[in-house]
mmCIF file of N, CA and C in Angstrom:
data_model
loop_
_atom_site.group_PDB
_atom_site.id
_atom_site.type_symbol
_atom_site.label_atom_id
_atom_site.label_comp_id
_atom_site.label_asym_id
_atom_site.label_seq_id
_atom_site.Cartn_x
_atom_site.Cartn_y
_atom_site.Cartn_z
ATOM 1 N N MET A 114 -15.736 2.460 11.012
ATOM 2 C CA MET A 114 -14.731 2.408 12.037
ATOM 3 C C MET A 114 -14.797 3.722 12.803
ATOM 4 N N ASP A 115 -15.024 3.657 14.091
ATOM 5 C CA ASP A 115 -15.136 4.852 14.905
ATOM 6 C C ASP A 115 -13.799 5.177 15.553
ATOM 7 N N GLY A 116 -13.435 6.466 15.567
ATOM 8 C CA GLY A 116 -12.219 6.893 16.247
ATOM 9 C C GLY A 116 -10.973 6.350 15.588
ATOM 10 N N LEU A 117 -9.965 6.143 16.413
ATOM 11 C CA LEU A 117 -8.695 5.639 15.910
ATOM 12 C C LEU A 117 -8.753 4.142 15.671
ATOM 13 N N PRO A 118 -8.048 3.679 14.656
ATOM 14 C CA PRO A 118 -7.987 2.238 14.431
ATOM 15 C C PRO A 118 -7.255 1.571 15.587
ATOM 16 N N GLU A 119 -7.519 0.270 15.746
ATOM 17 C CA GLU A 119 -6.807 -0.422 16.816
ATOM 18 C C GLU A 119 -5.310 -0.354 16.542
ATOM 19 N N SER A 120 -4.545 -0.231 17.615
ATOM 20 C CA SER A 120 -3.105 -0.047 17.450
ATOM 21 C C SER A 120 -2.415 -1.381 17.219
ATOM 22 N N HIS A 121 -1.196 -1.285 16.716
ATOM 23 C CA HIS A 121 -0.378 -2.462 16.477
ATOM 24 C C HIS A 121 0.955 -2.250 17.163
ATOM 25 N N ASN A 122 1.373 -3.219 17.903
ATOM 26 C CA ASN A 122 2.679 -3.144 18.560
ATOM 27 C C ASN A 122 3.645 -4.075 17.852
ATOM 28 N N GLY A 123 4.887 -3.669 17.782
ATOM 29 C CA GLY A 123 5.892 -4.503 17.137
ATOM 30 C C GLY A 123 6.129 -4.083 15.703
ATOM 31 N N TRP A 124 6.993 -4.776 15.059
ATOM 32 C CA TRP A 124 7.382 -4.422 13.701
ATOM 33 C C TRP A 124 6.504 -5.148 12.691
ATOM 34 N N THR A 125 6.516 -4.631 11.466
ATOM 35 C CA THR A 125 5.803 -5.254 10.353
ATOM 36 C C THR A 125 6.719 -5.251 9.136
ATOM 37 N N PHE A 126 6.361 -6.006 8.131
ATOM 38 C CA PHE A 126 7.183 -6.077 6.922
ATOM 39 C C PHE A 126 6.995 -4.883 6.005
ATOM 40 N N LEU A 127 5.834 -4.260 6.038
ATOM 41 C CA LEU A 127 5.545 -3.172 5.108
ATOM 42 C C LEU A 127 5.427 -1.847 5.831
ATOM 43 N N THR A 128 5.849 -0.797 5.156
ATOM 44 C CA THR A 128 5.661 0.551 5.696
ATOM 45 C C THR A 128 4.236 1.002 5.422
ATOM 46 N N ASN A 129 3.813 2.015 6.137
ATOM 47 C CA ASN A 129 2.495 2.588 5.881
ATOM 48 C C ASN A 129 2.420 3.183 4.482
ATOM 49 N N HIS A 130 3.531 3.717 3.988
ATOM 50 C CA HIS A 130 3.557 4.262 2.628
ATOM 51 C C HIS A 130 3.276 3.146 1.610
ATOM 52 N N ALA A 131 3.869 1.981 1.804
ATOM 53 C CA ALA A 131 3.632 0.857 0.900
ATOM 54 C C ALA A 131 2.183 0.394 0.984
ATOM 55 N N ARG A 132 1.630 0.360 2.185
ATOM 56 C CA ARG A 132 0.229 -0.051 2.342
ATOM 57 C C ARG A 132 -0.720 0.902 1.622
ATOM 58 N N VAL A 133 -0.488 2.196 1.796
ATOM 59 C CA VAL A 133 -1.343 3.195 1.145
ATOM 60 C C VAL A 133 -1.208 3.078 -0.374
ATOM 61 N N LEU A 134 0.000 2.952 -0.872
ATOM 62 C CA LEU A 134 0.213 2.833 -2.316
ATOM 63 C C LEU A 134 -0.473 1.584 -2.869
ATOM 64 N N ALA A 135 -0.373 0.464 -2.169
ATOM 65 C CA ALA A 135 -1.016 -0.772 -2.625
ATOM 66 C C ALA A 135 -2.537 -0.635 -2.608
ATOM 67 N N THR A 136 -3.068 0.042 -1.607
ATOM 68 C CA THR A 136 -4.509 0.248 -1.533
ATOM 69 C C THR A 136 -4.985 1.111 -2.691
ATOM 70 N N ILE A 137 -4.228 2.145 -3.009
ATOM 71 C CA ILE A 137 -4.575 3.000 -4.149
ATOM 72 C C ILE A 137 -4.445 2.225 -5.461
ATOM 73 N N ALA A 138 -3.449 1.357 -5.565
ATOM 74 C CA ALA A 138 -3.289 0.555 -6.781
ATOM 75 C C ALA A 138 -4.497 -0.350 -7.007
ATOM 76 N N GLU A 139 -5.115 -0.814 -5.935
ATOM 77 C CA GLU A 139 -6.305 -1.656 -6.046
ATOM 78 C C GLU A 139 -7.546 -0.853 -6.428
ATOM 79 N N ASN A 140 -7.583 0.423 -6.027
ATOM 80 C CA ASN A 140 -8.748 1.267 -6.312
ATOM 81 C C ASN A 140 -8.281 2.712 -6.442
ATOM 82 N N GLN A 141 -8.067 3.162 -7.675
ATOM 83 C CA GLN A 141 -7.517 4.491 -7.931
ATOM 84 C C GLN A 141 -8.466 5.614 -7.528
ATOM 85 N N SER A 142 -9.713 5.303 -7.267
ATOM 86 C CA SER A 142 -10.646 6.342 -6.839
ATOM 87 C C SER A 142 -11.039 6.190 -5.363
ATOM 88 N N ALA A 143 -10.246 5.449 -4.610
ATOM 89 C CA ALA A 143 -10.544 5.237 -3.191
ATOM 90 C C ALA A 143 -10.525 6.557 -2.436
ATOM 91 N N ARG A 144 -11.452 6.707 -1.500
ATOM 92 C CA ARG A 144 -11.484 7.897 -0.656
ATOM 93 C C ARG A 144 -10.467 7.742 0.468
ATOM 94 N N VAL A 145 -9.974 8.861 0.958
ATOM 95 C CA VAL A 145 -9.018 8.847 2.060
ATOM 96 C C VAL A 145 -9.596 8.052 3.231
ATOM 97 N N ARG A 146 -10.865 8.230 3.490
ATOM 98 C CA ARG A 146 -11.524 7.503 4.591
ATOM 99 C C ARG A 146 -11.404 5.988 4.392
ATOM 100 N N ASP A 147 -11.616 5.533 3.167
ATOM 101 C CA ASP A 147 -11.548 4.101 2.881
ATOM 102 C C ASP A 147 -10.110 3.580 2.949
ATOM 103 N N ILE A 148 -9.172 4.373 2.460
ATOM 104 C CA ILE A 148 -7.762 3.993 2.529
ATOM 105 C C ILE A 148 -7.344 3.872 3.988
ATOM 106 N N ALA A 149 -7.744 4.836 4.791
ATOM 107 C CA ALA A 149 -7.403 4.826 6.217
ATOM 108 C C ALA A 149 -7.957 3.585 6.899
ATOM 109 N N ALA A 150 -9.200 3.253 6.615
ATOM 110 C CA ALA A 150 -9.807 2.074 7.232
ATOM 111 C C ALA A 150 -9.086 0.803 6.805
ATOM 112 N N ARG A 151 -8.777 0.696 5.524
ATOM 113 C CA ARG A 151 -8.106 -0.504 5.004
ATOM 114 C C ARG A 151 -6.712 -0.664 5.591
ATOM 115 N N CYS A 152 -5.999 0.452 5.740
ATOM 116 C CA CYS A 152 -4.615 0.420 6.227
ATOM 117 C C CYS A 152 -4.514 0.524 7.745
ATOM 118 N N ARG A 153 -5.656 0.728 8.400
ATOM 119 C CA ARG A 153 -5.702 0.915 9.852
ATOM 120 C C ARG A 153 -4.851 2.105 10.287
ATOM 121 N N LEU A 154 -5.089 3.206 9.585
ATOM 122 C CA LEU A 154 -4.420 4.466 9.868
ATOM 123 C C LEU A 154 -5.477 5.535 10.066
ATOM 124 N N THR A 155 -5.068 6.662 10.592
ATOM 125 C CA THR A 155 -5.990 7.793 10.668
ATOM 126 C C THR A 155 -6.073 8.453 9.297
ATOM 127 N N GLU A 156 -7.151 9.175 9.060
ATOM 128 C CA GLU A 156 -7.289 9.894 7.799
ATOM 129 C C GLU A 156 -6.173 10.925 7.651
ATOM 130 N N ARG A 157 -5.815 11.558 8.745
ATOM 131 C CA ARG A 157 -4.738 12.549 8.706
ATOM 132 C C ARG A 157 -3.408 11.908 8.298
ATOM 133 N N ALA A 158 -3.132 10.713 8.822
ATOM 134 C CA ALA A 158 -1.896 10.012 8.451
ATOM 135 C C ALA A 158 -1.899 9.669 6.966
ATOM 136 N N VAL A 159 -3.041 9.236 6.453
ATOM 137 C CA VAL A 159 -3.145 8.901 5.025
ATOM 138 C C VAL A 159 -2.954 10.149 4.173
ATOM 139 N N GLN A 160 -3.533 11.266 4.567
ATOM 140 C CA GLN A 160 -3.347 12.516 3.820
ATOM 141 C C GLN A 160 -1.868 12.890 3.766
ATOM 142 N N LYS A 161 -1.152 12.715 4.865
ATOM 143 C CA LYS A 161 0.285 13.030 4.917
ATOM 144 C C LYS A 161 1.068 12.089 4.001
ATOM 145 N N ILE A 162 0.730 10.808 4.040
ATOM 146 C CA ILE A 162 1.424 9.831 3.198
ATOM 147 C C ILE A 162 1.169 10.125 1.721
ATOM 148 N N ILE A 163 -0.070 10.430 1.366
ATOM 149 C CA ILE A 163 -0.384 10.781 -0.022
ATOM 150 C C ILE A 163 0.409 12.019 -0.443
ATOM 151 N N ALA A 164 0.509 13.018 0.433
ATOM 152 C CA ALA A 164 1.299 14.222 0.130
ATOM 153 C C ALA A 164 2.766 13.853 -0.076
ATOM 154 N N ASP A 165 3.306 12.957 0.766
ATOM 155 C CA ASP A 165 4.700 12.502 0.609
ATOM 156 C C ASP A 165 4.898 11.830 -0.745
ATOM 157 N N LEU A 166 3.980 10.920 -1.086
ATOM 158 C CA LEU A 166 4.094 10.176 -2.339
ATOM 159 C C LEU A 166 3.971 11.094 -3.552
ATOM 160 N N GLU A 167 3.092 12.100 -3.464
ATOM 161 C CA GLU A 167 2.945 13.052 -4.567
ATOM 162 C C GLU A 167 4.180 13.941 -4.681
ATOM 163 N N GLU A 168 4.690 14.406 -3.558
ATOM 164 C CA GLU A 168 5.876 15.274 -3.571
ATOM 165 C C GLU A 168 7.080 14.565 -4.186
ATOM 166 N N ALA A 169 7.190 13.259 -3.939
ATOM 167 C CA ALA A 169 8.314 12.483 -4.469
ATOM 168 C C ALA A 169 8.067 11.980 -5.891
ATOM 169 N N GLY A 170 6.866 12.226 -6.438
ATOM 170 C CA GLY A 170 6.581 11.842 -7.818
ATOM 171 C C GLY A 170 6.078 10.421 -8.003
ATOM 172 N N TYR A 171 5.772 9.727 -6.930
ATOM 173 C CA TYR A 171 5.267 8.366 -7.042
ATOM 174 C C TYR A 171 3.775 8.336 -7.344
ATOM 175 N N LEU A 172 3.092 9.421 -7.041
ATOM 176 C CA LEU A 172 1.644 9.464 -7.130
ATOM 177 C C LEU A 172 1.215 10.848 -7.578
ATOM 178 N N SER A 173 0.135 10.908 -8.337
ATOM 179 C CA SER A 173 -0.487 12.184 -8.679
ATOM 180 C C SER A 173 -1.992 11.960 -8.637
ATOM 181 N N HIS A 174 -2.741 13.044 -8.692
ATOM 182 C CA HIS A 174 -4.188 12.902 -8.687
ATOM 183 C C HIS A 174 -4.835 13.995 -9.513
ATOM 184 N N VAL A 175 -6.031 13.689 -9.967
ATOM 185 C CA VAL A 175 -6.894 14.678 -10.606
ATOM 186 C C VAL A 175 -8.209 14.657 -9.856
ATOM 187 N N ARG A 176 -8.767 15.824 -9.730
ATOM 188 C CA ARG A 176 -10.050 15.971 -9.037
ATOM 189 C C ARG A 176 -11.159 15.536 -9.975
ATOM 190 N N GLU A 177 -12.051 14.689 -9.500
ATOM 191 C CA GLU A 177 -13.209 14.279 -10.286
ATOM 192 C C GLU A 177 -14.427 14.352 -9.379
ATOM 193 N N GLY A 178 -15.257 15.356 -9.638
ATOM 194 C CA GLY A 178 -16.410 15.573 -8.763
ATOM 195 C C GLY A 178 -15.925 15.933 -7.367
ATOM 196 N N ARG A 179 -16.404 15.191 -6.384
ATOM 197 C CA ARG A 179 -15.996 15.445 -5.001
ATOM 198 C C ARG A 179 -14.830 14.570 -4.575
ATOM 199 N N GLY A 180 -14.358 13.718 -5.477
ATOM 200 C CA GLY A 180 -13.280 12.799 -5.133
ATOM 201 C C GLY A 180 -12.042 13.001 -5.986
ATOM 202 N N ASN A 181 -11.087 12.130 -5.782
ATOM 203 C CA ASN A 181 -9.843 12.147 -6.535
ATOM 204 C C ASN A 181 -9.664 10.842 -7.283
ATOM 205 N N ILE A 182 -9.007 10.926 -8.425
ATOM 206 C CA ILE A 182 -8.557 9.747 -9.148
ATOM 207 C C ILE A 182 -7.030 9.800 -9.088
ATOM 208 N N TYR A 183 -6.446 8.759 -8.515
ATOM 209 C CA TYR A 183 -4.999 8.721 -8.327
ATOM 210 C C TYR A 183 -4.332 7.994 -9.480
ATOM 211 N N GLN A 184 -3.124 8.431 -9.802
ATOM 212 C CA GLN A 184 -2.314 7.803 -10.832
ATOM 213 C C GLN A 184 -0.941 7.511 -10.225
ATOM 214 N N ILE A 185 -0.554 6.249 -10.252
ATOM 215 C CA ILE A 185 0.749 5.825 -9.730
ATOM 216 C C ILE A 185 1.732 5.784 -10.887
ATOM 217 N N ASP A 186 2.958 6.232 -10.654
ATOM 218 C CA ASP A 186 4.016 6.125 -11.665
ATOM 219 C C ASP A 186 4.748 4.806 -11.424
ATOM 220 N N PRO A 187 4.416 3.762 -12.178
ATOM 221 C CA PRO A 187 5.002 2.443 -11.936
ATOM 222 C C PRO A 187 6.486 2.351 -12.264
ATOM 223 N N SER A 188 7.017 3.323 -13.005
ATOM 224 C CA SER A 188 8.422 3.267 -13.409
ATOM 225 C C SER A 188 9.374 3.884 -12.383
ATOM 226 N N LYS A 189 8.819 4.530 -11.357
ATOM 227 C CA LYS A 189 9.678 5.165 -10.345
ATOM 228 C C LYS A 189 10.468 4.101 -9.594
ATOM 229 N N ILE A 190 11.734 4.400 -9.385
ATOM 230 C CA ILE A 190 12.624 3.504 -8.641
ATOM 231 C C ILE A 190 12.334 3.651 -7.144
ATOM 232 N N LEU A 191 12.353 2.537 -6.426
ATOM 233 C CA LEU A 191 12.125 2.574 -4.985
ATOM 234 C C LEU A 191 13.221 3.390 -4.302
ATOM 235 N N ARG A 192 12.903 3.995 -3.176
ATOM 236 C CA ARG A 192 13.765 4.986 -2.537
ATOM 237 C C ARG A 192 14.954 4.425 -1.771
ATOM 238 N N HIS A 193 14.794 3.293 -1.122
ATOM 239 C CA HIS A 193 15.872 2.787 -0.280
ATOM 240 C C HIS A 193 17.060 2.373 -1.154
ATOM 241 N N PRO A 194 18.283 2.699 -0.743
ATOM 242 C CA PRO A 194 19.457 2.364 -1.565
ATOM 243 C C PRO A 194 19.576 0.879 -1.915
ATOM 244 N N ALA A 195 19.125 0.002 -1.037
ATOM 245 C CA ALA A 195 19.223 -1.436 -1.326
ATOM 246 C C ALA A 195 18.373 -1.814 -2.538
ATOM 247 N N GLU A 196 17.172 -1.237 -2.649
ATOM 248 C CA GLU A 196 16.311 -1.519 -3.794
ATOM 249 C C GLU A 196 16.665 -0.641 -4.992
ATOM 250 N N ALA A 197 16.983 0.612 -4.725
ATOM 251 C CA ALA A 197 17.312 1.539 -5.809
ATOM 252 C C ALA A 197 18.537 1.059 -6.576
ATOM 253 N N GLY A 198 19.506 0.513 -5.857
ATOM 254 C CA GLY A 198 20.726 0.011 -6.490
ATOM 255 C C GLY A 198 20.462 -1.138 -7.441
ATOM 256 N N GLN A 199 19.378 -1.843 -7.220
ATOM 257 C CA GLN A 199 19.007 -2.959 -8.091
ATOM 258 C C GLN A 199 18.014 -2.534 -9.161
ATOM 259 N N GLY A 200 17.613 -1.259 -9.130
ATOM 260 C CA GLY A 200 16.678 -0.751 -10.112
ATOM 261 C C GLY A 200 15.247 -1.223 -9.907
ATOM 262 N N LEU A 201 14.908 -1.620 -8.683
ATOM 263 C CA LEU A 201 13.544 -2.084 -8.417
ATOM 264 C C LEU A 201 12.567 -0.924 -8.477
ATOM 265 N N THR A 202 11.463 -1.142 -9.152
ATOM 266 C CA THR A 202 10.483 -0.087 -9.384
ATOM 267 C C THR A 202 9.231 -0.289 -8.531
ATOM 268 N N VAL A 203 8.399 0.741 -8.550
ATOM 269 C CA VAL A 203 7.098 0.665 -7.893
ATOM 270 C C VAL A 203 6.302 -0.486 -8.495
ATOM 271 N N ALA A 204 6.397 -0.684 -9.787
ATOM 272 C CA ALA A 204 5.671 -1.778 -10.442
ATOM 273 C C ALA A 204 6.073 -3.122 -9.851
ATOM 274 N N SER A 205 7.366 -3.319 -9.592
ATOM 275 C CA SER A 205 7.801 -4.596 -9.031
ATOM 276 C C SER A 205 7.261 -4.784 -7.616
ATOM 277 N N LEU A 206 7.201 -3.714 -6.843
ATOM 278 C CA LEU A 206 6.636 -3.792 -5.500
ATOM 279 C C LEU A 206 5.148 -4.114 -5.565
ATOM 280 N N LEU A 207 4.428 -3.394 -6.401
ATOM 281 C CA LEU A 207 2.982 -3.587 -6.478
ATOM 282 C C LEU A 207 2.617 -4.952 -7.048
ATOM 283 N N THR A 208 3.463 -5.509 -7.880
ATOM 284 C CA THR A 208 3.222 -6.852 -8.401
ATOM 285 C C THR A 208 3.158 -7.856 -7.254
ATOM 286 N N LEU A 209 3.975 -7.638 -6.245
ATOM 287 C CA LEU A 209 3.965 -8.527 -5.092
ATOM 288 C C LEU A 209 2.800 -8.263 -4.151
ATOM 289 N N LEU A 210 2.414 -6.999 -4.030
ATOM 290 C CA LEU A 210 1.421 -6.608 -3.033
ATOM 291 C C LEU A 210 -0.019 -6.642 -3.515
ATOM 292 N N VAL A 211 -0.239 -6.373 -4.790
ATOM 293 C CA VAL A 211 -1.596 -6.249 -5.306
ATOM 294 C C VAL A 211 -1.829 -7.361 -6.318
ATOM 295 N N GLN A 212 -2.617 -8.318 -5.921
ATOM 296 C CA GLN A 212 -2.930 -9.427 -6.810
ATOM 297 C C GLN A 212 -4.408 -9.736 -6.711
ATOM 298 N N ASP A 213 -4.964 -10.117 -7.810
ATOM 299 C CA ASP A 213 -6.343 -10.569 -7.828
ATOM 300 C C ASP A 213 -6.414 -11.883 -7.066
ATOM 301 N N GLU A 214 -7.447 -12.058 -6.270
ATOM 302 C CA GLU A 214 -7.588 -13.262 -5.454
ATOM 303 C C GLU A 214 -7.493 -14.543 -6.280
ATOM 304 N N THR A 215 -7.975 -14.522 -7.510
ATOM 305 C CA THR A 215 -7.957 -15.737 -8.322
ATOM 306 C C THR A 215 -6.548 -16.120 -8.740
ATOM 307 N N HIS A 216 -5.610 -15.183 -8.656
ATOM 308 C CA HIS A 216 -4.237 -15.470 -9.058
ATOM 309 C C HIS A 216 -3.308 -15.705 -7.874
ATOM 310 N N ARG A 217 -3.824 -15.645 -6.681
ATOM 311 C CA ARG A 217 -2.977 -15.866 -5.513
ATOM 312 C C ARG A 217 -2.570 -17.329 -5.449
ATOM 313 N N VAL A 218 -1.346 -17.527 -5.069
ATOM 314 C CA VAL A 218 -0.820 -18.880 -4.931
ATOM 315 C C VAL A 218 -1.218 -19.385 -3.555
ATOM 316 N N SER A 219 -1.765 -20.586 -3.504
ATOM 317 C CA SER A 219 -2.118 -21.134 -2.205
ATOM 318 C C SER A 219 -0.839 -21.529 -1.477
ATOM 319 N N PRO A 220 -0.858 -21.453 -0.140
ATOM 320 C CA PRO A 220 0.354 -21.770 0.605
ATOM 321 C C PRO A 220 0.745 -23.230 0.406
ATOM 322 N N PRO A 221 2.045 -23.506 0.452
ATOM 323 C CA PRO A 221 2.472 -24.899 0.274
ATOM 324 C C PRO A 221 2.000 -25.737 1.457
ATOM 325 N N PRO A 222 1.800 -27.025 1.252
ATOM 326 C CA PRO A 222 1.365 -27.880 2.352
ATOM 327 C C PRO A 222 2.445 -27.933 3.434
ATOM 328 N N GLU A 223 1.994 -28.153 4.639
ATOM 329 C CA GLU A 223 2.932 -28.278 5.758
ATOM 330 C C GLU A 223 3.806 -29.490 5.560
ATOM 331 N N PRO A 224 5.105 -29.377 5.819
ATOM 332 C CA PRO A 224 5.974 -30.545 5.666
ATOM 333 C C PRO A 224 5.636 -31.573 6.746
ATOM 334 N N THR A 225 5.765 -32.823 6.358
ATOM 335 C CA THR A 225 5.544 -33.889 7.328
ATOM 336 C C THR A 225 6.905 -34.369 7.800
ATOM 337 N N HIS A 226 6.994 -34.614 9.061
ATOM 338 C CA HIS A 226 8.260 -35.072 9.629
ATOM 339 C C HIS A 226 8.084 -36.492 10.112
ATOM 340 N N ALA A 227 8.950 -37.345 9.638
ATOM 341 C CA ALA A 227 8.902 -38.746 10.078
ATOM 342 C C ALA A 227 9.478 -38.847 11.473
ATOM 343 N N LEU A 228 8.792 -39.555 12.295
ATOM 344 C CA LEU A 228 9.305 -39.810 13.646
ATOM 345 C C LEU A 228 10.256 -40.977 13.566
ATOM 346 N N GLY A 229 11.388 -40.808 14.131
ATOM 347 C CA GLY A 229 12.314 -41.900 13.957
ATOM 348 C C GLY A 229 13.117 -42.123 15.083
#
């Protein structure tokens, strides 16, 4: 991917922090470059998000060779008061976001409407 990723206008369901965390959950040794490409963010934005997640205790890393191995704390409570009040954890979020393709549920069939 050359330069900046294509932009997106409008709202989305997930924050960039959630996207980065889910990408790391899928590959704990992912490079910042790969995370940025997957999330359609700049490398600088991903570095900032990783720093935010580490500062808040959701993520840590150890240096291995020229790369990093990330460790997510699945027991951390989500930050927003609506989720925190219910005790929702990072593990519960990642369970929804990170699934093996073989375990994905296929979408339900389209409802048929009788003409009457």
